[in-house]
Amino acid sequence: MNLILANTNPDRAARGVFTAARGRLPGAGAVADARAHAFEAFERAGLPHPRLEDWKYTDLRALMPEVLPLAPHPDAAALVRAEAAVAQTALEGSAKLVLVDGVFAPDLSDVAAIGKGVNVRTVREILENPARADLLISLTTDAMISLNAAMVTDGVVVTVDDGIALIRPIQIIHVATKPSSSAFTRSHLRLGKGAQATLVENFVAADGASAYQSHDVVIVWIDEGANLSHLRVLADATDAANISSSIITVGAKATVNCFNMTCGGAVSRYQGFVTLVGARSELSVNGVNLLKDSQHGDTMLLIDHAAPHCTSGETFRAVVDDRGHSVFQGRIIVNAQKAEGTMTIRSLLLSDAAEADNKPELQIFADDVTCGHATTSGALDDSLLFYLRARGLPEKEAQSLLIRAFLGEAVEKIADDGLREFVSAEVARWLETRR
């Protein structure tokens, strides 16, 4: 029998990081107690490893063996470098909310541009109230979410009133400026009844940032009849680590369109937990991994049909080059009748050393449902590549054309035209960097 013995050294090191950071973390009383309980939960579990089913292909003990110290509060020089990164990342027409090294940067943000009927506050401001420990609580049990609750320094809390349709996308831009440090952020978004909003999240590195860690959690509540488009683009530094989670609760007759793209970072894990709690809600959740060199990108999606007459669709594509490793784990849980759930996963391997692990799951506890999943992995079609080369296209350009076509089904799922163009530009940039 082969036994895997847990290495407790990383967890002891994390305790030192937590203890050193206590004086910088906002909140006292019940908030401080909630942080302590969250860190104890993390310590009991330790860094996730493959013996946990949801982390079957990602061993953080090996890939990210230690939790780095908190980044210092951004100084004037850091904000100047962050401003340059924001300028390159900002979506035209968006209302920006910028977090620099885990701290809200008001001078780089456009709070007033969001419009009427929207309330924006910082997590730090709210946590200064000892009674607001609720911001640190989530119903999802996960070691990295617990660590986030213990260490979170800031984030934004956005509330959209009933019936408000936002014209501008809300864009949360996470900028890292310091090397060998970590940032812990947590944001909340609530859409009132019949509200409409677009949320864009970006993770980027300013000049000089390297070997850092980004830890983020977003908690979203979508009320009855509301409509949300949610786009995430992870384009961290090539030696960074990013551990992010989304916890989304969807009310009755609501419509949600989510898209996640991972094209940066050395190690990344995005986990989405979506619960359809209201009848006749519709969910489209899709994503793309673009990986090369020795990047490891893990996406885990759990969708719970907790109410009847709900539909969900997942389309995921991975393009993996060099020694990259893509992981997708999708699980659809059906606890209600008249559910419809589909999941399609396809991986394109561009080298012999590339790896893709896809693990679709269905857990059905109802008898009147329509659910299914499919997964495939393969290489570029040599006959199509030859056809394009024979017509004068260079090999790299021909490959890029076929890769774009492969990604098309997932990218076309993005409901908003502007967001689709934004993602297509990111794809083009990634293709240009291929050797």
Short mmCIF file of C-alpha atoms in Angstrom, two decimals:
data_model
loop_
_atom_site.label_atom_id
_atom_site.label_comp_id
_atom_site.label_asym_id
_atom_site.label_seq_id
_atom_site.Cartn_x
_atom_site.Cartn_y
_atom_site.Cartn_z
CA MET A 1 0.00 0.00 0.00
CA ASN A 2 1.29 3.43 -0.95
CA LEU A 3 0.67 6.09 1.65
CA ILE A 4 0.90 9.83 1.11
CA LEU A 5 2.11 11.48 4.27
CA ALA A 6 0.96 15.04 4.81
CA ASN A 7 3.72 17.61 5.08
CA THR A 8 2.77 19.93 7.92
CA ASN A 9 5.62 22.41 7.35
CA PRO A 10 3.68 24.50 4.80
CA ASP A 11 0.78 24.80 7.23
CA ARG A 12 3.06 25.91 10.06
CA ALA A 13 4.55 28.48 7.70
CA ALA A 14 1.04 29.67 6.85
CA ARG A 15 0.36 30.12 10.57
CA GLY A 16 3.39 32.41 10.72
CA VAL A 17 2.10 34.41 7.76
CA PHE A 18 -1.33 34.74 9.38
CA THR A 19 0.14 35.78 12.74
CA ALA A 20 2.39 38.37 11.11
CA ALA A 21 -0.52 39.82 9.15
CA ARG A 22 -3.03 40.10 12.02
CA GLY A 23 -2.18 43.73 12.72
CA ARG A 24 -2.92 44.70 9.10
CA LEU A 25 -6.20 42.84 8.71
CA PRO A 26 -9.32 44.96 9.19
CA GLY A 27 -11.84 44.02 11.84
CA ALA A 28 -12.06 43.29 15.55
CA GLY A 29 -14.48 41.42 17.79
CA ALA A 30 -16.65 38.99 15.84
CA VAL A 31 -14.72 39.72 12.64
CA ALA A 32 -11.41 38.79 14.23
CA ASP A 33 -13.01 35.67 15.72
CA ALA A 34 -14.34 34.68 12.29
CA ARG A 35 -10.86 35.07 10.84
CA ALA A 36 -9.38 32.86 13.55
CA HIS A 37 -12.03 30.15 13.01
CA ALA A 38 -11.47 30.28 9.26
CA PHE A 39 -7.73 29.86 9.64
CA GLU A 40 -8.24 26.94 12.02
CA ALA A 41 -10.45 25.32 9.35
CA PHE A 42 -7.65 25.81 6.82
CA GLU A 43 -5.07 24.35 9.18
CA ARG A 44 -7.21 21.27 9.79
CA ALA A 45 -7.51 20.64 6.07
CA GLY A 46 -4.08 21.87 4.96
CA LEU A 47 -3.15 22.74 1.40
CA PRO A 48 -5.31 20.71 -1.03
CA HIS A 49 -3.82 17.57 -2.55
CA PRO A 50 -4.86 14.78 -4.98
CA ARG A 51 -6.37 12.59 -2.28
CA LEU A 52 -9.24 15.09 -2.27
CA GLU A 53 -11.53 14.27 -5.18
CA ASP A 54 -12.07 17.90 -6.20
CA TRP A 55 -8.29 18.38 -6.32
CA LYS A 56 -7.50 15.08 -8.01
CA TYR A 57 -5.14 16.58 -10.60
CA THR A 58 -3.77 19.57 -8.67
CA ASP A 59 -1.41 19.12 -5.73
CA LEU A 60 -0.90 22.55 -4.18
CA ARG A 61 1.57 21.07 -1.73
CA ALA A 62 3.90 20.55 -4.69
CA LEU A 63 2.80 23.36 -7.00
CA MET A 64 2.42 26.09 -4.37
CA PRO A 65 4.11 24.69 -1.28
CA GLU A 66 3.90 27.84 0.84
CA VAL A 67 1.64 30.80 1.43
CA LEU A 68 3.61 33.96 0.77
CA PRO A 69 3.56 36.96 3.15
CA LEU A 70 1.05 39.72 2.47
CA ALA A 71 2.18 42.36 0.01
CA PRO A 72 2.90 45.71 1.68
CA HIS A 73 0.38 48.50 1.31
CA PRO A 74 0.92 50.00 -2.17
CA ASP A 75 3.02 53.15 -2.12
CA ALA A 76 3.04 55.96 -4.69
CA ALA A 77 5.50 54.14 -6.96
CA ALA A 78 3.37 50.98 -6.91
CA LEU A 79 0.27 52.97 -7.83
CA VAL A 80 2.06 54.54 -10.80
CA ARG A 81 3.02 51.10 -12.12
CA ALA A 82 -0.49 49.83 -11.42
CA GLU A 83 -1.97 52.73 -13.37
CA ALA A 84 0.01 51.69 -16.44
CA ALA A 85 -1.25 48.11 -16.12
CA VAL A 86 -4.83 49.31 -15.71
CA ALA A 87 -4.57 51.44 -18.84
CA GLN A 88 -3.60 48.35 -20.84
CA THR A 89 -6.37 46.23 -19.33
CA ALA A 90 -9.37 48.53 -19.03
CA LEU A 91 -12.40 47.65 -21.14
CA GLU A 92 -13.61 50.65 -23.11
CA GLY A 93 -16.66 52.18 -21.45
CA SER A 94 -16.34 50.19 -18.23
CA ALA A 95 -16.58 51.53 -14.69
CA LYS A 96 -13.31 50.39 -13.10
CA LEU A 97 -12.84 49.20 -9.53
CA VAL A 98 -9.11 48.65 -9.03
CA LEU A 99 -7.45 46.55 -6.33
CA VAL A 100 -3.67 46.98 -6.07
CA ASP A 101 -1.83 44.31 -4.09
CA GLY A 102 -5.13 43.47 -2.40
CA VAL A 103 -6.05 47.07 -1.50
CA PHE A 104 -8.76 49.20 -3.12
CA ALA A 105 -7.24 52.12 -5.04
CA PRO A 106 -9.84 54.92 -5.25
CA ASP A 107 -7.69 57.19 -7.43
CA LEU A 108 -7.50 54.50 -10.11
CA SER A 109 -11.20 53.60 -9.87
CA ASP A 110 -14.36 55.06 -11.44
CA VAL A 111 -16.99 54.53 -8.74
CA ALA A 112 -19.05 57.53 -9.84
CA ALA A 113 -19.24 56.18 -13.40
CA ILE A 114 -21.29 53.14 -12.37
CA GLY A 115 -24.50 55.15 -12.23
CA LYS A 116 -27.56 55.59 -10.04
CA GLY A 117 -29.20 52.74 -8.21
CA VAL A 118 -25.86 51.13 -7.35
CA ASN A 119 -24.09 51.18 -4.00
CA VAL A 120 -20.35 50.48 -3.84
CA ARG A 121 -18.42 50.05 -0.60
CA THR A 122 -15.06 48.53 0.20
CA VAL A 123 -14.75 45.31 2.16
CA ARG A 124 -12.16 46.94 4.45
CA GLU A 125 -14.64 49.67 5.38
CA ILE A 126 -17.38 47.16 6.19
CA LEU A 127 -15.13 44.80 8.14
CA GLU A 128 -14.13 47.65 10.44
CA ASN A 129 -17.60 47.14 11.93
CA PRO A 130 -17.08 44.24 14.39
CA ALA A 131 -20.63 43.00 13.71
CA ARG A 132 -20.04 42.39 9.98
CA ALA A 133 -18.38 39.00 10.18
CA ASP A 134 -21.00 37.81 7.66
CA LEU A 135 -18.72 39.00 4.84
CA LEU A 136 -16.28 36.25 5.77
CA ILE A 137 -18.83 33.45 5.79
CA SER A 138 -19.74 31.22 2.84
CA LEU A 139 -21.73 28.00 2.70
CA THR A 140 -19.03 26.35 0.57
CA THR A 141 -16.46 24.28 2.43
CA ASP A 142 -13.01 24.51 0.86
CA ALA A 143 -9.59 24.98 2.44
CA MET A 144 -8.55 27.80 0.13
CA ILE A 145 -11.83 29.67 0.66
CA SER A 146 -11.24 29.35 4.41
CA LEU A 147 -7.72 30.71 4.00
CA ASN A 148 -9.13 33.61 2.00
CA ALA A 149 -11.61 34.42 4.77
CA ALA A 150 -8.80 34.47 7.32
CA MET A 151 -6.45 36.67 5.29
CA VAL A 152 -8.67 38.96 3.20
CA THR A 153 -7.56 42.58 3.28
CA ASP A 154 -10.01 44.28 0.94
CA GLY A 155 -12.41 44.01 -1.97
CA VAL A 156 -15.63 45.65 -3.11
CA VAL A 157 -19.27 45.16 -2.18
CA VAL A 158 -21.63 46.16 -5.01
CA THR A 159 -25.42 46.25 -4.63
CA VAL A 160 -27.63 46.91 -7.66
CA ASP A 161 -31.17 47.99 -6.80
CA ASP A 162 -34.31 46.32 -8.15
CA GLY A 163 -35.04 47.04 -11.79
CA ILE A 164 -31.75 48.85 -12.49
CA ALA A 165 -30.14 48.04 -15.85
CA LEU A 166 -26.50 49.10 -15.84
CA ILE A 167 -25.21 50.51 -19.10
CA ARG A 168 -21.53 50.30 -18.21
CA PRO A 169 -19.81 47.02 -17.31
CA ILE A 170 -18.37 46.91 -13.80
CA GLN A 171 -14.72 45.92 -14.19
CA ILE A 172 -12.75 44.73 -11.16
CA ILE A 173 -9.05 44.85 -12.01
CA HIS A 174 -6.62 43.07 -9.70
CA VAL A 175 -3.08 44.40 -10.14
CA ALA A 176 -0.01 42.84 -8.55
CA THR A 177 3.02 45.11 -8.21
CA LYS A 178 5.24 43.36 -5.65
CA PRO A 179 7.33 40.21 -6.17
CA SER A 180 7.21 37.19 -3.87
CA SER A 181 4.15 38.30 -1.92
CA SER A 182 0.44 37.50 -1.74
CA ALA A 183 -2.84 39.38 -1.98
CA PHE A 184 -6.15 38.20 -0.54
CA THR A 185 -9.32 39.83 -1.84
CA ARG A 186 -13.03 39.07 -1.49
CA SER A 187 -15.87 40.86 -3.28
CA HIS A 188 -19.66 40.68 -3.15
CA LEU A 189 -22.21 41.47 -5.84
CA ARG A 190 -25.98 41.48 -5.35
CA LEU A 191 -28.40 42.06 -8.20
CA GLY A 192 -31.91 43.06 -7.15
CA LYS A 193 -35.09 41.82 -8.79
CA GLY A 194 -35.11 42.43 -12.52
CA ALA A 195 -31.69 44.12 -12.45
CA GLN A 196 -29.17 43.74 -15.28
CA ALA A 197 -25.40 44.01 -14.98
CA THR A 198 -22.12 42.97 -16.55
CA LEU A 199 -19.19 42.07 -14.28
CA VAL A 200 -15.67 41.76 -15.67
CA GLU A 201 -12.71 40.59 -13.58
CA ASN A 202 -9.09 40.85 -14.66
CA PHE A 203 -5.91 39.63 -12.98
CA VAL A 204 -2.75 41.31 -14.29
CA ALA A 205 0.82 42.08 -13.28
CA ALA A 206 2.42 45.51 -13.25
CA ASP A 207 5.98 45.97 -14.38
CA GLY A 208 8.30 44.32 -11.85
CA ALA A 209 5.75 41.95 -10.30
CA SER A 210 6.83 38.32 -10.29
CA ALA A 211 6.46 35.08 -8.34
CA TYR A 212 3.44 36.44 -6.45
CA GLN A 213 0.17 34.82 -5.36
CA SER A 214 -3.38 36.08 -5.93
CA HIS A 215 -6.14 34.66 -3.74
CA ASP A 216 -9.64 35.86 -4.58
CA VAL A 217 -13.26 35.00 -3.79
CA VAL A 218 -16.34 36.55 -5.41
CA ILE A 219 -19.78 35.92 -3.87
CA VAL A 220 -22.74 36.74 -6.10
CA TRP A 221 -26.49 36.75 -5.37
CA ILE A 222 -28.81 37.12 -8.35
CA ASP A 223 -32.40 37.89 -7.43
CA GLU A 224 -35.59 36.94 -9.28
CA GLY A 225 -35.66 37.91 -12.94
CA ALA A 226 -32.18 39.46 -12.89
CA ASN A 227 -29.62 39.11 -15.68
CA LEU A 228 -25.85 38.86 -15.19
CA SER A 229 -22.99 38.53 -17.66
CA HIS A 230 -19.79 37.57 -15.84
CA LEU A 231 -16.38 37.47 -17.55
CA ARG A 232 -13.06 36.56 -15.89
CA VAL A 233 -9.66 36.83 -17.58
CA LEU A 234 -6.64 35.53 -15.69
CA ALA A 235 -3.49 36.97 -17.31
CA ASP A 236 -1.07 36.95 -14.38
CA ALA A 237 2.72 36.96 -14.63
CA THR A 238 4.16 33.74 -16.03
CA ASP A 239 5.59 32.70 -12.65
CA ALA A 240 2.61 33.70 -10.49
CA ALA A 241 -0.01 31.56 -8.74
CA ASN A 242 -3.72 32.36 -8.75
CA ILE A 243 -6.36 30.63 -6.62
CA SER A 244 -9.83 32.05 -7.27
CA SER A 245 -13.37 31.02 -6.40
CA SER A 246 -16.82 32.21 -7.43
CA ILE A 247 -19.87 31.36 -5.31
CA ILE A 248 -23.02 32.23 -7.24
CA THR A 249 -26.64 31.84 -6.12
CA VAL A 250 -29.28 32.22 -8.83
CA GLY A 251 -32.90 33.13 -8.09
CA ALA A 252 -36.07 32.31 -10.01
CA LYS A 253 -36.33 33.22 -13.69
CA ALA A 254 -32.83 34.73 -13.62
CA THR A 255 -30.37 34.47 -16.50
CA VAL A 256 -26.62 34.08 -16.00
CA ASN A 257 -23.87 33.94 -18.63
CA CYS A 258 -20.37 33.21 -17.27
CA PHE A 259 -17.05 32.88 -19.07
CA ASN A 260 -13.60 32.19 -17.62
CA MET A 261 -10.32 32.45 -19.52
CA THR A 262 -6.95 31.38 -18.14
CA CYS A 263 -3.98 32.50 -20.21
CA GLY A 264 -1.41 33.47 -17.57
CA GLY A 265 0.20 32.34 -14.36
CA ALA A 266 2.39 29.35 -13.65
CA VAL A 267 -0.23 27.73 -11.40
CA SER A 268 -3.92 28.56 -11.39
CA ARG A 269 -7.09 27.12 -9.98
CA TYR A 270 -10.52 28.57 -10.70
CA GLN A 271 -13.44 26.97 -8.91
CA GLY A 272 -17.02 27.98 -9.51
CA PHE A 273 -19.88 26.93 -7.24
CA VAL A 274 -23.28 27.77 -8.75
CA THR A 275 -26.60 26.96 -7.08
CA LEU A 276 -29.86 27.40 -8.97
CA VAL A 277 -32.23 28.04 -6.06
CA GLY A 278 -35.11 29.56 -8.04
CA ALA A 279 -37.33 27.81 -10.59
CA ARG A 280 -36.91 28.45 -14.33
CA SER A 281 -33.46 30.00 -14.08
CA GLU A 282 -31.02 29.71 -16.99
CA LEU A 283 -27.27 29.31 -16.71
CA SER A 284 -24.58 29.30 -19.38
CA VAL A 285 -21.09 28.78 -17.96
CA ASN A 286 -18.16 28.39 -20.33
CA GLY A 287 -14.41 28.73 -20.41
CA VAL A 288 -11.07 28.46 -22.17
CA ASN A 289 -7.61 27.43 -20.98
CA LEU A 290 -4.70 28.67 -23.09
CA LEU A 291 -1.56 27.10 -21.64
CA LYS A 292 2.06 26.73 -22.73
CA ASP A 293 5.56 26.23 -21.30
CA SER A 294 4.92 24.38 -18.00
CA GLN A 295 1.72 26.19 -16.96
CA HIS A 296 -0.80 24.30 -14.86
CA GLY A 297 -4.40 25.53 -15.20
CA ASP A 298 -7.22 23.87 -13.25
CA THR A 299 -10.92 24.70 -13.62
CA MET A 300 -13.53 23.09 -11.37
CA LEU A 301 -17.24 23.86 -11.81
CA LEU A 302 -20.03 22.57 -9.61
CA ILE A 303 -23.60 23.34 -10.67
CA ASP A 304 -26.45 22.41 -8.34
CA HIS A 305 -29.98 22.28 -9.79
CA ALA A 306 -31.81 22.86 -6.51
CA ALA A 307 -35.07 24.09 -8.09
CA PRO A 308 -37.26 22.66 -10.87
CA HIS A 309 -37.38 23.73 -14.52
CA CYS A 310 -33.81 25.08 -14.56
CA THR A 311 -31.35 24.75 -17.44
CA SER A 312 -27.56 24.81 -17.47
CA GLY A 313 -25.02 24.46 -20.24
CA GLU A 314 -21.23 24.17 -20.01
CA THR A 315 -18.79 24.46 -22.91
CA PHE A 316 -15.08 24.27 -22.12
CA ARG A 317 -12.08 24.32 -24.45
CA ALA A 318 -8.40 23.86 -23.66
CA VAL A 319 -5.42 24.53 -25.92
CA VAL A 320 -2.23 23.14 -24.41
CA ASP A 321 1.28 23.57 -25.80
CA ASP A 322 4.78 22.59 -24.67
CA ARG A 323 4.57 20.90 -21.23
CA GLY A 324 1.39 22.63 -20.13
CA HIS A 325 -1.24 20.81 -18.08
CA SER A 326 -4.94 21.65 -18.33
CA VAL A 327 -7.53 20.32 -15.90
CA PHE A 328 -11.29 20.57 -16.11
CA GLN A 329 -13.62 19.00 -13.57
CA GLY A 330 -17.30 19.62 -14.07
CA ARG A 331 -20.04 18.29 -11.84
CA ILE A 332 -23.76 18.75 -12.35
CA ILE A 333 -25.91 17.87 -9.35
CA VAL A 334 -29.64 17.54 -9.98
CA ASN A 335 -31.93 17.64 -6.97
CA ALA A 336 -35.09 18.86 -8.73
CA GLN A 337 -37.39 17.72 -11.53
CA LYS A 338 -37.55 19.06 -15.10
CA ALA A 339 -33.85 19.95 -15.11
CA GLU A 340 -31.77 20.24 -18.26
CA GLY A 341 -27.99 20.11 -17.97
CA THR A 342 -25.29 19.63 -20.60
CA MET A 343 -21.51 19.66 -20.49
CA THR A 344 -19.06 19.54 -23.42
CA ILE A 345 -15.29 19.49 -22.92
CA ARG A 346 -12.70 19.41 -25.68
CA SER A 347 -8.93 19.67 -25.44
CA LEU A 348 -6.40 20.41 -28.17
CA LEU A 349 -2.86 19.18 -27.50
CA LEU A 350 -0.18 20.93 -29.54
CA SER A 351 2.84 18.92 -28.35
CA ASP A 352 3.62 15.40 -27.25
CA ALA A 353 4.40 16.60 -23.72
CA ALA A 354 1.13 18.53 -23.29
CA GLU A 355 -1.47 17.05 -20.94
CA ALA A 356 -5.20 17.49 -20.44
CA ASP A 357 -7.28 15.82 -17.74
CA ASN A 358 -11.04 16.19 -18.14
CA LYS A 359 -13.45 14.78 -15.59
CA PRO A 360 -17.18 15.35 -16.20
CA GLU A 361 -19.68 14.09 -13.62
CA LEU A 362 -23.44 13.84 -13.25
CA GLN A 363 -25.15 13.25 -9.91
CA ILE A 364 -28.88 12.91 -10.50
CA PHE A 365 -31.39 12.54 -7.67
CA ALA A 366 -34.53 13.13 -9.74
CA ASP A 367 -36.27 11.03 -12.40
CA ASP A 368 -37.57 13.60 -14.89
CA VAL A 369 -34.42 15.29 -16.22
CA THR A 370 -32.43 15.70 -19.43
CA CYS A 371 -28.69 15.65 -18.78
CA GLY A 372 -25.56 14.60 -20.62
CA HIS A 373 -21.85 15.20 -21.03
CA ALA A 374 -19.12 14.59 -23.60
CA THR A 375 -15.35 15.00 -23.61
CA THR A 376 -12.63 14.59 -26.26
CA SER A 377 -8.90 15.25 -26.59
CA GLY A 378 -6.78 15.34 -29.72
CA ALA A 379 -4.25 17.15 -31.89
CA LEU A 380 -4.61 19.53 -34.82
CA ASP A 381 -6.01 17.90 -37.94
CA ASP A 382 -3.03 17.23 -40.20
CA SER A 383 -5.17 17.23 -43.34
CA LEU A 384 -6.63 20.65 -42.55
CA LEU A 385 -3.18 21.96 -41.68
CA PHE A 386 -1.81 20.63 -44.97
CA TYR A 387 -4.71 22.21 -46.86
CA LEU A 388 -3.95 25.64 -45.39
CA ARG A 389 -0.18 25.27 -45.90
CA ALA A 390 -0.76 24.26 -49.52
CA ARG A 391 -2.52 27.56 -50.07
CA GLY A 392 0.45 29.59 -48.94
CA LEU A 393 -0.19 30.13 -45.22
CA PRO A 394 2.89 29.84 -42.96
CA GLU A 395 2.66 26.98 -40.47
CA LYS A 396 2.19 29.18 -37.39
CA GLU A 397 -0.53 31.22 -39.10
CA ALA A 398 -2.28 28.07 -40.27
CA GLN A 399 -2.18 26.64 -36.73
CA SER A 400 -3.54 29.90 -35.32
CA LEU A 401 -6.45 29.81 -37.75
CA LEU A 402 -7.36 26.26 -36.70
CA ILE A 403 -6.97 27.10 -32.99
CA ARG A 404 -9.31 30.08 -33.34
CA ALA A 405 -11.89 27.83 -34.99
CA PHE A 406 -11.50 25.26 -32.21
CA LEU A 407 -12.11 27.91 -29.54
CA GLY A 408 -14.98 29.48 -31.43
CA GLU A 409 -17.80 27.43 -29.94
CA ALA A 410 -16.87 28.45 -26.38
CA VAL A 411 -16.07 32.09 -27.17
CA GLU A 412 -19.32 32.50 -29.14
CA LYS A 413 -21.23 31.61 -25.97
CA ILE A 414 -20.35 35.04 -24.56
CA ALA A 415 -23.61 36.95 -24.82
CA ASP A 416 -22.20 40.49 -25.00
CA ASP A 417 -20.57 41.51 -28.31
CA GLY A 418 -18.06 43.82 -26.64
CA LEU A 419 -16.94 41.15 -24.19
CA ARG A 420 -16.62 38.64 -27.01
CA GLU A 421 -14.31 41.00 -28.88
CA PHE A 422 -12.34 41.59 -25.68
CA VAL A 423 -11.76 37.85 -25.27
CA SER A 424 -10.90 37.41 -28.95
CA ALA A 425 -8.19 40.06 -28.57
CA GLU A 426 -6.75 38.12 -25.60
CA VAL A 427 -6.74 34.95 -27.71
CA ALA A 428 -4.90 36.79 -30.49
CA ARG A 429 -2.27 38.03 -28.03
CA TRP A 430 -1.71 34.52 -26.70
CA LEU A 431 -1.35 33.11 -30.21
CA GLU A 432 1.22 35.77 -31.07
CA THR A 433 3.42 34.68 -28.16
CA ARG A 434 3.57 31.03 -29.28
CA ARG A 435 6.99 29.97 -30.48
#
